mmCIF file of C-alpha atoms in Angstrom:
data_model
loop_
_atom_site.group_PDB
_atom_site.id
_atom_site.type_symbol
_atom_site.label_atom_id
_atom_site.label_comp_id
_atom_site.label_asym_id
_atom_site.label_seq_id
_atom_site.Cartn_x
_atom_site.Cartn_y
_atom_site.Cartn_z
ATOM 1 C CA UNK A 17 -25.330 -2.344 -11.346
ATOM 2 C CA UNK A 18 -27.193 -5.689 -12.659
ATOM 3 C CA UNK A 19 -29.742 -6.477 -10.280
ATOM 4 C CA UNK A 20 -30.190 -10.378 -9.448
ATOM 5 C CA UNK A 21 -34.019 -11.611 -8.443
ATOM 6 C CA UNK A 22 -34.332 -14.867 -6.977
ATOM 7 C CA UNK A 23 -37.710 -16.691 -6.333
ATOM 8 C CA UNK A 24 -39.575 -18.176 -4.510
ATOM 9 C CA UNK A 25 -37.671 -16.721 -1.355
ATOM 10 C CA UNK A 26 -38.478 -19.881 0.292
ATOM 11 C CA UNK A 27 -39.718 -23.690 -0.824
ATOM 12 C CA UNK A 28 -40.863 -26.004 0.997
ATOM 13 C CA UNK A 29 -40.339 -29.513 -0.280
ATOM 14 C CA UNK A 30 -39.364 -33.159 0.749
ATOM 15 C CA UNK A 31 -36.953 -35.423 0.102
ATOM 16 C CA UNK A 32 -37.324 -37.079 -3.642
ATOM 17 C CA UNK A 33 -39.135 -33.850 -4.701
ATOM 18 C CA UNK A 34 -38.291 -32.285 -7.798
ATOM 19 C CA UNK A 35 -37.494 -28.742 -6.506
ATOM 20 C CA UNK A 36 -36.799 -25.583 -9.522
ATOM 21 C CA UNK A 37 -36.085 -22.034 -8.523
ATOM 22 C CA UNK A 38 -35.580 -18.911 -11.100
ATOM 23 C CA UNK A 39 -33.140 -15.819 -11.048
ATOM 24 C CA UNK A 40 -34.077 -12.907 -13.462
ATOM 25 C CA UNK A 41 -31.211 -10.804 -14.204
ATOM 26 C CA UNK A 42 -32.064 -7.238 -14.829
ATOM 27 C CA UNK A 43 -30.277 -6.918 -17.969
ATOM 28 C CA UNK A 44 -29.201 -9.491 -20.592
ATOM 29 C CA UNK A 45 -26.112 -11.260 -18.910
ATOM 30 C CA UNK A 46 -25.887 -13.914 -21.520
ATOM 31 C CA UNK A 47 -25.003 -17.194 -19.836
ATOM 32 C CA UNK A 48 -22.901 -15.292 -17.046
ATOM 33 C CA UNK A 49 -24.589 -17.123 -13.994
ATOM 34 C CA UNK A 50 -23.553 -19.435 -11.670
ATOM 35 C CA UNK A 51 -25.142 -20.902 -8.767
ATOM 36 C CA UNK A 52 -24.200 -21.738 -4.860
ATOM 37 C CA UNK A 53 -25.382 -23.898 -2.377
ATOM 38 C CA UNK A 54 -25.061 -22.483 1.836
ATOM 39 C CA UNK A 55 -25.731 -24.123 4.675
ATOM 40 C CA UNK A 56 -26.475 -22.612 7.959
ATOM 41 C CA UNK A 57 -23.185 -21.563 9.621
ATOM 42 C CA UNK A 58 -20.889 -22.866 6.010
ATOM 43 C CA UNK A 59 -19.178 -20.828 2.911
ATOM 44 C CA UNK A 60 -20.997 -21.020 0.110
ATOM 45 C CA UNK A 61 -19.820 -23.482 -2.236
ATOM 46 C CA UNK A 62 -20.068 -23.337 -5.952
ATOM 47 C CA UNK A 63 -22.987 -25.747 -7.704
ATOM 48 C CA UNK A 64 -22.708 -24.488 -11.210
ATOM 49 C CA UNK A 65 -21.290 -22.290 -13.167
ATOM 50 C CA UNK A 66 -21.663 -20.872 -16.884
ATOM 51 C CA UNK A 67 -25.667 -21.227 -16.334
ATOM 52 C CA UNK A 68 -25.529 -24.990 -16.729
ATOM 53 C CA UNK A 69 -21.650 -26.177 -16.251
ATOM 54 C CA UNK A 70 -21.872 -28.512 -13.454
ATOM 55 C CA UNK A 71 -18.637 -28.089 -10.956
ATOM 56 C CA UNK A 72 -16.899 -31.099 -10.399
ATOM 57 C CA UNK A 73 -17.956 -33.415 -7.657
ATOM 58 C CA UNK A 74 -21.699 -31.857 -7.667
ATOM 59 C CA UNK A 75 -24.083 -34.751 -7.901
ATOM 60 C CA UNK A 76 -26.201 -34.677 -11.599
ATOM 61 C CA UNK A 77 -29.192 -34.196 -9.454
ATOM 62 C CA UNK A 78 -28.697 -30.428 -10.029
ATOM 63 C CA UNK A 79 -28.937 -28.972 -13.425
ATOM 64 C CA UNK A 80 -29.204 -25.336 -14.305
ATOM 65 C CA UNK A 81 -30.565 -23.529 -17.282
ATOM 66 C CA UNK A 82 -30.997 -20.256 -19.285
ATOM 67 C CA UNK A 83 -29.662 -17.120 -20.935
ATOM 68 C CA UNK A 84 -29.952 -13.744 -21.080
ATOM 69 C CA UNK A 85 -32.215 -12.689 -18.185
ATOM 70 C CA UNK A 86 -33.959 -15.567 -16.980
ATOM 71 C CA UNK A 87 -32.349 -18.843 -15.350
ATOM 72 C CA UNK A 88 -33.265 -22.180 -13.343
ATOM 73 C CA UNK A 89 -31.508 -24.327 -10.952
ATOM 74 C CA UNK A 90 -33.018 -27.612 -10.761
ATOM 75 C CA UNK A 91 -32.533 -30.392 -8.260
ATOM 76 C CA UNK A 92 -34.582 -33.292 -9.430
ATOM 77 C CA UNK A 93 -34.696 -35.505 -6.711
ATOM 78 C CA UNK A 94 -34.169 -33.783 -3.688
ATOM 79 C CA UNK A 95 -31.949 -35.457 -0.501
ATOM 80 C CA UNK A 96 -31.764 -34.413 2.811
ATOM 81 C CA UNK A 97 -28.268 -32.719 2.350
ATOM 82 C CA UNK A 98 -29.717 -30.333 -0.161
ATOM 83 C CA UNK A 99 -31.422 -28.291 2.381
ATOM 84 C CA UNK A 100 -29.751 -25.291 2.310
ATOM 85 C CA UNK A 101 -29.867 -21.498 0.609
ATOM 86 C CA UNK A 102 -29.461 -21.075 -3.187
ATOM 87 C CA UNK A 103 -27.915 -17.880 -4.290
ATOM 88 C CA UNK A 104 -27.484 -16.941 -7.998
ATOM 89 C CA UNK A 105 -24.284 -14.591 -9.330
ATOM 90 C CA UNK A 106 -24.197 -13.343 -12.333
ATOM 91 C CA UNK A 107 -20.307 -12.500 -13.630
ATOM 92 C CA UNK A 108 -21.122 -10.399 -16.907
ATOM 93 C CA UNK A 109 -19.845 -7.574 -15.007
ATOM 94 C CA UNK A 110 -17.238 -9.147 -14.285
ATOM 95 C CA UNK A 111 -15.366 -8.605 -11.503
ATOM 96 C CA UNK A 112 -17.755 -6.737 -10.380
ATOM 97 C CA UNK A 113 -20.112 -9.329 -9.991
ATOM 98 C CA UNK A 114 -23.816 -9.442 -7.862
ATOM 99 C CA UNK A 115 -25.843 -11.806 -6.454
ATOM 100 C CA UNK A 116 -29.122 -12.343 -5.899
ATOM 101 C CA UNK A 117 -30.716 -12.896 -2.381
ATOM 102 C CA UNK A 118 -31.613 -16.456 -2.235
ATOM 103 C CA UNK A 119 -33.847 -19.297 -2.306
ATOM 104 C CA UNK A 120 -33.853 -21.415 1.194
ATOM 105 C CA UNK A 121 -35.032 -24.553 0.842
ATOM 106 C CA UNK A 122 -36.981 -26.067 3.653
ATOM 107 C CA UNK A 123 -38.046 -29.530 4.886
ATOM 108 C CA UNK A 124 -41.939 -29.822 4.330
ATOM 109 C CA UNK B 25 -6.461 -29.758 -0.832
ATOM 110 C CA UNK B 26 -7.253 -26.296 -1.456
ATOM 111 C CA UNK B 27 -7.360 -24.167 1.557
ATOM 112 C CA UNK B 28 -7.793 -20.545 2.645
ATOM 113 C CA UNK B 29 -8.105 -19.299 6.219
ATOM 114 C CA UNK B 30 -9.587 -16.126 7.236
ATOM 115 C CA UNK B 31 -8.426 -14.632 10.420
ATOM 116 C CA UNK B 32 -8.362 -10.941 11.531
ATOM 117 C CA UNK B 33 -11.740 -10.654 12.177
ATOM 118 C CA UNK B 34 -13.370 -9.609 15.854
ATOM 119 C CA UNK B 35 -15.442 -6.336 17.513
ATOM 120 C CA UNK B 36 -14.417 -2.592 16.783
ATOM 121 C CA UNK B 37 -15.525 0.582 17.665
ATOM 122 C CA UNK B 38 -17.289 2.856 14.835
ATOM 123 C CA UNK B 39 -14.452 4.447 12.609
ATOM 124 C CA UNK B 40 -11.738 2.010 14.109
ATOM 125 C CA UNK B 41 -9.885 0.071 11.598
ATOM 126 C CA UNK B 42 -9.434 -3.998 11.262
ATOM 127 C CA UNK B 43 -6.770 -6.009 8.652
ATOM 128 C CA UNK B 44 -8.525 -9.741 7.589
ATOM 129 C CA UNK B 45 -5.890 -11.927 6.282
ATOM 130 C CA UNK B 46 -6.191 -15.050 3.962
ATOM 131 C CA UNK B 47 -4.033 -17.616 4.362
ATOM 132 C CA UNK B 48 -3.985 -19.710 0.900
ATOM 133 C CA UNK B 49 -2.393 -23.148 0.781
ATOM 134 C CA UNK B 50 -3.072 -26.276 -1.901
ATOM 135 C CA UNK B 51 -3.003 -24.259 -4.712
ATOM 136 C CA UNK B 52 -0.782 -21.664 -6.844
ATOM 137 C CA UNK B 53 -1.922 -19.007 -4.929
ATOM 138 C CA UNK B 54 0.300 -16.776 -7.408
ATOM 139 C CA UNK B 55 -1.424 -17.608 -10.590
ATOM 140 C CA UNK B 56 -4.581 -17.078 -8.908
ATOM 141 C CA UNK B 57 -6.912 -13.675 -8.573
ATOM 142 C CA UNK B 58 -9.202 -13.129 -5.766
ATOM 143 C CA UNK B 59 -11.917 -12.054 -4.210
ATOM 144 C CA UNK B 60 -13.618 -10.782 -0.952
ATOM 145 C CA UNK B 61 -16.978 -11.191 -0.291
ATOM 146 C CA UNK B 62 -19.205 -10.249 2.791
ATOM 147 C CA UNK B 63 -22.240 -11.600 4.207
ATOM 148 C CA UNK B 64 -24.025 -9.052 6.990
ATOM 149 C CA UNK B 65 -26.048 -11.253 9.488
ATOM 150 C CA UNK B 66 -29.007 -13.212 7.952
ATOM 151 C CA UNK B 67 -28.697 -11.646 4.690
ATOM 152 C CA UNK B 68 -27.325 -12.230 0.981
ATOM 153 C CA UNK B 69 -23.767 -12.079 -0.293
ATOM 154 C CA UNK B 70 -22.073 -8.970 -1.199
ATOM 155 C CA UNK B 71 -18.765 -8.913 -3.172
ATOM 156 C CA UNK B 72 -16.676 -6.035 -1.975
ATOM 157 C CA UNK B 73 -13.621 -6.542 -3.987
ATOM 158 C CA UNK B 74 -11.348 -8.239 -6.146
ATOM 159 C CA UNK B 75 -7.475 -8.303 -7.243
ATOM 160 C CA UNK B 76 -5.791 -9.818 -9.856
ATOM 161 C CA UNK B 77 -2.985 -12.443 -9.633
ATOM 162 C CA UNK B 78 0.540 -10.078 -9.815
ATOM 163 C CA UNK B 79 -1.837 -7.182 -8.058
ATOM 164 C CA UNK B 80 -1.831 -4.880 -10.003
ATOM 165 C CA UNK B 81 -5.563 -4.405 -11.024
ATOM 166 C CA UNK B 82 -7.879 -4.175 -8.580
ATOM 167 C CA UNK B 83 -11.605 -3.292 -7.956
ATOM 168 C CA UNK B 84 -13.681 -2.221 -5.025
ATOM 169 C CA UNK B 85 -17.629 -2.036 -4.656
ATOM 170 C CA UNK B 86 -19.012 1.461 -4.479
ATOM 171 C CA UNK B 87 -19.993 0.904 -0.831
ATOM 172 C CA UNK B 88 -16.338 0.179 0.322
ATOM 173 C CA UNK B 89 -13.905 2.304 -1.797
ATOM 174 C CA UNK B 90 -11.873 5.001 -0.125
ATOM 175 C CA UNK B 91 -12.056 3.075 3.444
ATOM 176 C CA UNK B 92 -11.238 -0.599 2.318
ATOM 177 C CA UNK B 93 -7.366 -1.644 0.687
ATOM 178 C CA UNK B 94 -7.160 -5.108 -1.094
ATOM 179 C CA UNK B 95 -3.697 -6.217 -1.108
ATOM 180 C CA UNK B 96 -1.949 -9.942 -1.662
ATOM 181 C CA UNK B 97 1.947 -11.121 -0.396
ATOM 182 C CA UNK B 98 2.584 -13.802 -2.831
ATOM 183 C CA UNK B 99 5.704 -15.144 -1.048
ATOM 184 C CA UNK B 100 3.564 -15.569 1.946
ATOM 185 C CA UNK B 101 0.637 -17.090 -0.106
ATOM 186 C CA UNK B 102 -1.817 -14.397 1.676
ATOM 187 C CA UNK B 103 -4.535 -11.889 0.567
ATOM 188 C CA UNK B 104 -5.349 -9.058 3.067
ATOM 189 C CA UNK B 105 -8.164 -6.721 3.303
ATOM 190 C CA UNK B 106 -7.201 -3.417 5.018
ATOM 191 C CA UNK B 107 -10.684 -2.082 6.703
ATOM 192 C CA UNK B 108 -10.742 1.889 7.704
ATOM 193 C CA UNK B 109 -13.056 3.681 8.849
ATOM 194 C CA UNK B 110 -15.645 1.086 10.106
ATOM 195 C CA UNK B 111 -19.300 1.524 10.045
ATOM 196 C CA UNK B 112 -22.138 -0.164 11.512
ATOM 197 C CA UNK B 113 -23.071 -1.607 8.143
ATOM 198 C CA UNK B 114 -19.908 -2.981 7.434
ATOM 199 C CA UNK B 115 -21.009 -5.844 10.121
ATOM 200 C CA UNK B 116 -20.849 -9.158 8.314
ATOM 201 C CA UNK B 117 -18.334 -12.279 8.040
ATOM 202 C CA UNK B 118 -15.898 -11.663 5.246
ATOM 203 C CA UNK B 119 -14.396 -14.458 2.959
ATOM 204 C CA UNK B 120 -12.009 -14.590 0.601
ATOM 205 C CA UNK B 121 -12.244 -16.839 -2.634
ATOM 206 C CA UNK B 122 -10.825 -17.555 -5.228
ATOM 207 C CA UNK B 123 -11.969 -15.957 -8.690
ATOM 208 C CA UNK B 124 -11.884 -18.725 -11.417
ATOM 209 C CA UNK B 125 -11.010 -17.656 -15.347
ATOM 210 C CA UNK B 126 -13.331 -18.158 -18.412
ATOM 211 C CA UNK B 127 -13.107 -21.626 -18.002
ATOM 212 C CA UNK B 128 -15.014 -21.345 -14.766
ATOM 213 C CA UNK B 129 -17.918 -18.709 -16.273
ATOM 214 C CA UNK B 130 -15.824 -16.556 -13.841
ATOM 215 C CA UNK B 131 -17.158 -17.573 -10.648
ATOM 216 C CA UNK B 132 -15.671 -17.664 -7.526
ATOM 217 C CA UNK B 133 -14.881 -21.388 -7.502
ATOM 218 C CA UNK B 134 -13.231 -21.503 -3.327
ATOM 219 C CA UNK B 135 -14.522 -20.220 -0.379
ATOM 220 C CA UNK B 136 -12.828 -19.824 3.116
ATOM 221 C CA UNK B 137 -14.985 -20.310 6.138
ATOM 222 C CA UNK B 138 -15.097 -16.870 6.948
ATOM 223 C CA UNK B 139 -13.811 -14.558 9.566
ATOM 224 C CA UNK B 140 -16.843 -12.621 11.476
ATOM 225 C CA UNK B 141 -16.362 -8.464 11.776
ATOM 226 C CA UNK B 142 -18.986 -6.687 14.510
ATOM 227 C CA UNK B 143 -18.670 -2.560 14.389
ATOM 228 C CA UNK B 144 -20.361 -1.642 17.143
ATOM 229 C CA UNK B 145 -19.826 0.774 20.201
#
């Protein structure tokens, strides 16, 4: 199985922060990645996709990057609806897809 | 507005059995594969398994297969998630979602809100 590594486990930021977390893939997964956004007690919900494709109705605030093994999702001004956890999945395994296990962002 | 509603879900005994549905609605739930995907209490996401659109292919994670059946009624516009055999580790809420195509970087692009499953004596 492809092993997903997210970091930092946690961030602490505040609001109008620019706020950038990684996920290193444990093999080469090409741009196979997307990205979701959960908030205590919610589904995840579906940022990006494609490493940097932003899903419709996401603000441009977030932006992702990378291929192979190593990615970014950046959120360059961050709001207060943003807190939440960050999980990475990468789909070159497809359907057997992982994820990683998340980046919560906090309120500093 | 697409929609899909868990249900199904509640407390069972060690080696008891549970059936989640998914109830799909706002989409072409027949053109459509899908996924489950658990989520144990304060930890990360786990797919379990997926099944394609006419049902006919269909995958389970390692930690699942032999105990859990993925099956879909397209007439009814549901997915279904037969659980035997229940373990303690198989605590978790359980959504389905849908599995989007190349165009989507094959993500799962919608999420239900979950249906919570305690196995527990």
């Amino acid at each position: 199985d492809i092993q997903m590594t997210q970091s930092p486990s946690s961030v602490s930021a505040s609001v109008g922060d620019r706020v950038t977390m990684t996920c290193r893939a444990s093999q080469g997964i090409n741009n196979w990645l997307a990205w979701y956004q959960q908030k205590p007690g919610k589904a995840p919900k579906l940022l990006m996709f494609a490493a940097s494709s932003l899903q419709r109705g996401v603000p441009s605030r977030f932006s992702g990057s990378g291929s192979g093994t190593d990615f970014t999702l950046t959120i360059s001004s961050l709001q207060p609806e943003d807190f939440a956890t960050y999980y990475c999945q990468q789909a070159n395994s497809f359907p057997r897809v992982t994820f990683g296990g998340g980046t919560k962002v906090e309120i500093k | 507005e697409v929609q899909l509603v868990e249900s199904g879900g509640g407390l069972v005994q060690p080696g008891g059995s549970l059936r989640l549905s998914c109830a799909a609605s706002g989409f072409t739930f027949n053109s459509h594969e899908m996924n489950w995907v658990r989520q144990a209490p304060g930890k990360g996401l786990q797919w379990i398994s997926y099944i394609s659109s006419s049902g006919s292919t269909i995958y389970y994670a390692d930690s699942v297969k032999g105990r859990f059946t993925i099956s879909r009624d397209n007439v009814k516009n549901s997915l279904y998630l037969q659980m035997n055999s229940l373990r303690a580790e198989d605590t978790a809420i359980y959504y389905c979602a849908t599995q989007g195509g190349y165009s989507y970087g094959y993500s799962s692009v919608e999420w239900g809100q979950g249906t919570l499953v305690t196995v527990s004596s």
